Short mmCIF file of C-alpha atoms in Angstrom, two decimals:
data_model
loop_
_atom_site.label_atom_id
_atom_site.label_comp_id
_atom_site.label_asym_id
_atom_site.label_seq_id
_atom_site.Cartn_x
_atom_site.Cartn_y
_atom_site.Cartn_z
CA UNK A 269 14.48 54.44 49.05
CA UNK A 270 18.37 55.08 49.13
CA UNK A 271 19.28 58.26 47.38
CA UNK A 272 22.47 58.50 45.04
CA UNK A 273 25.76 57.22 46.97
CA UNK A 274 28.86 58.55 45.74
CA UNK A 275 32.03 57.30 47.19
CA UNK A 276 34.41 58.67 48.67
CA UNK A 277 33.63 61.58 49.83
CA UNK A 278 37.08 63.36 49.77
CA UNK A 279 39.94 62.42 48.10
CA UNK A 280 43.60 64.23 47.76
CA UNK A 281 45.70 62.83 45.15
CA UNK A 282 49.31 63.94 43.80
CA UNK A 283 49.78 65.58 40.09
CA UNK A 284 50.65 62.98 37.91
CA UNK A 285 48.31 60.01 39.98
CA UNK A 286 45.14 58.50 38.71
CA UNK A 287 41.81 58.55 40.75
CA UNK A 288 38.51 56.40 40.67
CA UNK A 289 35.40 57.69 41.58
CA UNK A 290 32.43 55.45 42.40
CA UNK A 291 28.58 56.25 41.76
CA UNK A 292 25.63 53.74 42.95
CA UNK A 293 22.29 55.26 41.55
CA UNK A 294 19.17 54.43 42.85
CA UNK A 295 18.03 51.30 42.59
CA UNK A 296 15.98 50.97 39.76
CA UNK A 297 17.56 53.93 37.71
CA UNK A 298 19.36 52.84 34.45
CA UNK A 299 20.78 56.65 33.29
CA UNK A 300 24.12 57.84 35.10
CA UNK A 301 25.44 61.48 34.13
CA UNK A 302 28.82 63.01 35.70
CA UNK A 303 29.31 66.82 36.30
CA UNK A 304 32.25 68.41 37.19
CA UNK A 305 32.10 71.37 39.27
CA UNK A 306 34.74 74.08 39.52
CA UNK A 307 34.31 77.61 41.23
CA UNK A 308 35.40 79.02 37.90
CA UNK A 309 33.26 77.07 35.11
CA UNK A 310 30.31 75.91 36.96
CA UNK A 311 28.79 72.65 36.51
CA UNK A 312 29.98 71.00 33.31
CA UNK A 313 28.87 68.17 32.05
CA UNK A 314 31.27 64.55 31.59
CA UNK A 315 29.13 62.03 30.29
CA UNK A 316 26.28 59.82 30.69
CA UNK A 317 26.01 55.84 30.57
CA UNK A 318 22.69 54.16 30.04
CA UNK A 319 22.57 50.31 29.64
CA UNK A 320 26.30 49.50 29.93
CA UNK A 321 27.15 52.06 27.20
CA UNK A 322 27.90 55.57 26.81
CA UNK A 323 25.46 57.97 25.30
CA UNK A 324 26.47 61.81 25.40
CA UNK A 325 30.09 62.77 26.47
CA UNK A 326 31.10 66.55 27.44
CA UNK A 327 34.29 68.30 26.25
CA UNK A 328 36.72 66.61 28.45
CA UNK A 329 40.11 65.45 27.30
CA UNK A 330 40.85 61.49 27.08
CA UNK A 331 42.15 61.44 30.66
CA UNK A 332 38.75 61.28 31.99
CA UNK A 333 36.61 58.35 31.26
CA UNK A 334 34.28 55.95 32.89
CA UNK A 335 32.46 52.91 32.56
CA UNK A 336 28.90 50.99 33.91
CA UNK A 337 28.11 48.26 35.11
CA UNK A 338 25.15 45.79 35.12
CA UNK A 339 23.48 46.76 37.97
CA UNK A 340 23.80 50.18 36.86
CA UNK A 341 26.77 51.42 39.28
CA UNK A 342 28.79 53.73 37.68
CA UNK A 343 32.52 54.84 38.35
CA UNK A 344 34.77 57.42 36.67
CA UNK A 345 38.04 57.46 36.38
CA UNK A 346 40.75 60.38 35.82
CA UNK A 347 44.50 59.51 35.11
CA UNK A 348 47.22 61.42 35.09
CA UNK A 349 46.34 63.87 37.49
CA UNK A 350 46.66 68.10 37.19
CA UNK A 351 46.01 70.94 39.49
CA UNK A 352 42.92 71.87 37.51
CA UNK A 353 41.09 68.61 37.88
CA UNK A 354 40.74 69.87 41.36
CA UNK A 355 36.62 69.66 41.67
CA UNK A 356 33.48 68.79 43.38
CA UNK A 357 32.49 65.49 40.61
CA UNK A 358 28.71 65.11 40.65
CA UNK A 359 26.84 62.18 40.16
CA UNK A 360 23.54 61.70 39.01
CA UNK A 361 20.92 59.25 37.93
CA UNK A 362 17.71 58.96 36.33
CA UNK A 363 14.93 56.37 35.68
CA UNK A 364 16.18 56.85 31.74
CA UNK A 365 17.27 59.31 29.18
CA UNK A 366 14.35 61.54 29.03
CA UNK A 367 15.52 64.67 30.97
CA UNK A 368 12.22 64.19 33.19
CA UNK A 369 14.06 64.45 37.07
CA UNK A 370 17.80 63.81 38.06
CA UNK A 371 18.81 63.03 41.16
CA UNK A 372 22.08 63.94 42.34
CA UNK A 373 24.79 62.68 44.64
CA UNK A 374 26.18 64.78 47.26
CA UNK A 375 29.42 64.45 45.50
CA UNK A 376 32.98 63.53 45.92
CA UNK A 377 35.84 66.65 46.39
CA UNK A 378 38.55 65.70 44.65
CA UNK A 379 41.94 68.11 45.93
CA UNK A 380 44.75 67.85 43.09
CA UNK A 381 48.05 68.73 45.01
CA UNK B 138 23.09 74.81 21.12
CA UNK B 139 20.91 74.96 24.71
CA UNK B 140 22.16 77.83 27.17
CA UNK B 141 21.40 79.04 30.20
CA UNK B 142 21.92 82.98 31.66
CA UNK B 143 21.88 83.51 35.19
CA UNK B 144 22.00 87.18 35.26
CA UNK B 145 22.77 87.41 39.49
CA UNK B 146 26.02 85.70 40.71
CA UNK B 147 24.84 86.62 43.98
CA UNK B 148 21.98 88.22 45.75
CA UNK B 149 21.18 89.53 49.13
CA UNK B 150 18.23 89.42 51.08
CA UNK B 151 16.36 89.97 54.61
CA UNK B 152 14.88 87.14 56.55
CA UNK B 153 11.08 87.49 55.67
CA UNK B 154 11.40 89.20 52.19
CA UNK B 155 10.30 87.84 48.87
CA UNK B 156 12.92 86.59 46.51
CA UNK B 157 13.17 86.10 42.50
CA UNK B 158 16.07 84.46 41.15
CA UNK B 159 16.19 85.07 37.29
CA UNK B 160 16.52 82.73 34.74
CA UNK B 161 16.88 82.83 31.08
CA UNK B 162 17.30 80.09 28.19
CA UNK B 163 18.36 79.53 24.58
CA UNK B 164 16.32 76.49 23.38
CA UNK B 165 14.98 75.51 19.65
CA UNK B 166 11.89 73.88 21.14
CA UNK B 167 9.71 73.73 24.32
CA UNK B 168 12.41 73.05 26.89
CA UNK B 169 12.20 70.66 30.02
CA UNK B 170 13.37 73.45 32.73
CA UNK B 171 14.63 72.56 36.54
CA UNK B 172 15.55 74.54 39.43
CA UNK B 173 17.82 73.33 41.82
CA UNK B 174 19.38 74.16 45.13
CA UNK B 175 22.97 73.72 46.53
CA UNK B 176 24.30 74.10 50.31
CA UNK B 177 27.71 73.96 50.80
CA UNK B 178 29.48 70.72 50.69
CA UNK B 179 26.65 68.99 49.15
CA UNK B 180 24.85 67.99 45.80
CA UNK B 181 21.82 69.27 44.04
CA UNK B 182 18.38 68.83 44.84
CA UNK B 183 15.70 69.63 43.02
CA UNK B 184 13.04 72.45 43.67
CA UNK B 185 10.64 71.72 41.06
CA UNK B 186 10.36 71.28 36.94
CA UNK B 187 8.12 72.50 34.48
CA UNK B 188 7.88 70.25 31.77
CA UNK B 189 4.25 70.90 29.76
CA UNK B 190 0.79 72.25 31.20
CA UNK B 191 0.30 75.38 33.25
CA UNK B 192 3.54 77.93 33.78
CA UNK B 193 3.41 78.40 36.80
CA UNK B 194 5.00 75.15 39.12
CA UNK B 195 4.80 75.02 42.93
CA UNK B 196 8.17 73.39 44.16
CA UNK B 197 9.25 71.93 47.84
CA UNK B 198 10.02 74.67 50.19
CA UNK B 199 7.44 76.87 49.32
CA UNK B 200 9.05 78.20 45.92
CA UNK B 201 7.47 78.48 42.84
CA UNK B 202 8.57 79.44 39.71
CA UNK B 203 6.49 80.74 35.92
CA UNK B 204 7.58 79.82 32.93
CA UNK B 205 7.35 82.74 30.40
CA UNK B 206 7.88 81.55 26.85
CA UNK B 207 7.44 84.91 25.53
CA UNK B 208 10.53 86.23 27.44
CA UNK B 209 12.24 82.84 27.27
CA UNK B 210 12.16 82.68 31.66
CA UNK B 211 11.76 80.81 34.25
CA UNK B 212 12.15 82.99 37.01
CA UNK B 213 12.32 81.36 40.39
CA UNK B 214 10.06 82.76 43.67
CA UNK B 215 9.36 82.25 47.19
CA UNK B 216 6.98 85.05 48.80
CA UNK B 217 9.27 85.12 52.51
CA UNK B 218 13.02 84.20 52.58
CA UNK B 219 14.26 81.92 55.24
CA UNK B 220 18.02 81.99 56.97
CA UNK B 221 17.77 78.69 55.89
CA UNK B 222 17.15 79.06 52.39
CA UNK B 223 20.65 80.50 52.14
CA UNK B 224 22.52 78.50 49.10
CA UNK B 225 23.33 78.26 45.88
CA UNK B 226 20.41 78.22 43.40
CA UNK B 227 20.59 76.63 39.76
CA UNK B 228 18.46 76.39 36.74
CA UNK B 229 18.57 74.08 34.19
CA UNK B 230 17.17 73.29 30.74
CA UNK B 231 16.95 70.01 29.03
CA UNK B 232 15.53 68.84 26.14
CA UNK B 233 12.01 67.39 25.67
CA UNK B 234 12.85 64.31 24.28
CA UNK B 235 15.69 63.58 26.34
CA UNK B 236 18.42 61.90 24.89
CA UNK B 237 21.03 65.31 25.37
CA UNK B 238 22.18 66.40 29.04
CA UNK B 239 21.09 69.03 30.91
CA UNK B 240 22.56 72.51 30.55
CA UNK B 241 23.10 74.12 33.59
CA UNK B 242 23.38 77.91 34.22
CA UNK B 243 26.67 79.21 36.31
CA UNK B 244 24.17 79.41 39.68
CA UNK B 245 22.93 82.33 41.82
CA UNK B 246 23.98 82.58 45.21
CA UNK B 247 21.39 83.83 47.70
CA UNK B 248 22.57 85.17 50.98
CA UNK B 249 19.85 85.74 53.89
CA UNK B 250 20.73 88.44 56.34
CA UNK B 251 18.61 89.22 59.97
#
């Protein structure tokens, strides 16, 4: 059974650009949660689609937002770029919303220059 | 509002000596608690979970970890540290009825020295 595929893997954008980050969840998992993860804050939490829509969303400013699709893949996307979006962005999915297991990508470093 | 305390930012130990990586929560109600592990570069995988039933879990790798409601814990083990077991260690609380994300403490970081 495929794990959690996040793509890409690295990315280095320029302040000011926007970036897309992709998720694919394994198959049969409906629940997709984003982390962000900074040296300084730790692993802080984005939001969560389930079915299409989106349940929970962290403390994040507008400029971060994402979106699912019908087969449950999941991308985020971050416009106009700053030096502190700089982070490791962590996928993860779940059979639903019940907090029983996550399973997390591997994650996609994201270098704000 | 859930919380988790990770009292060690980082901890040092020999190959072949026992380990316990603290944790502590703030929860309203019996939590869902995780444990996971980090290497560099990578994402988190899980250890093991304690979610109802007896406190103390077995994980993969040959940790464990007791859930102590009492003292609002869930201390992770493992009896004799590998080099390999060097990485970054996380717990996490969720709530029983799902529906909220996971809280995640700010991680442990275990180093294994010869």
């Amino acid at each position: 059974k495929a794990g959690v595929t996040q793509t890409p893997r690295y990315l280095i954008k320029t302040r000011g650009q926007q970036v897309t980050l992709s998720c694919s969840p394994i198959s049969g998992h409906r629940s997709v949660s984003w982390y962000q993860q900074t040296p300084g804050q730790g692993l802080q939490f984005l939001f969560e689609y389930f079915s299409e829509t989106q349940r929970n969303k962290g403390n994040f400013p507008g400029r971060f937002s994402g979106r699912q699709f019908s087969n449950s893949r999941s991308e985020m996307n971050v416009s106009t770029l700053e030096l502190g979006d700089s982070a490791l962005y962590l996928c993860a999915s779940s059979l639903d919303r019940r907090n029983t297991e996550a399973f997390f990508g591997q994650g996609t470093r994201l270098t704000v220059v | 509002a859930q919380s988790v305390t990770q009292p060690d930012i980082h901890i040092t130990v020999s190959e072949g000596a026992s380990l316990e990586l603290r944790c502590n929560y703030s929860y309203g109600a019996t939590p869902y608690l995780f444990w996971y592990v980090q290497s560099p570069g990578q994402g988190l995988q899980l250890l093991l979970k304690y979610f109802s039933g007896d406190t103390l879990v077995q994980g993969i790798k040959g940790f464990e970890a007791e859930f102590k409601r009492s003292q609002s814990s869930f201390n992770l083990r493992k009896p004799s540290v590998h080099w390999s077991d060097a990485a970054e260690y996380f717990c996490a609380v969720g709530r029983n009825s799902g529906n909220t994300p996971l809280v995640f403490g700010k991680g442990t970081r275990l180093s294994v020295i010869a």
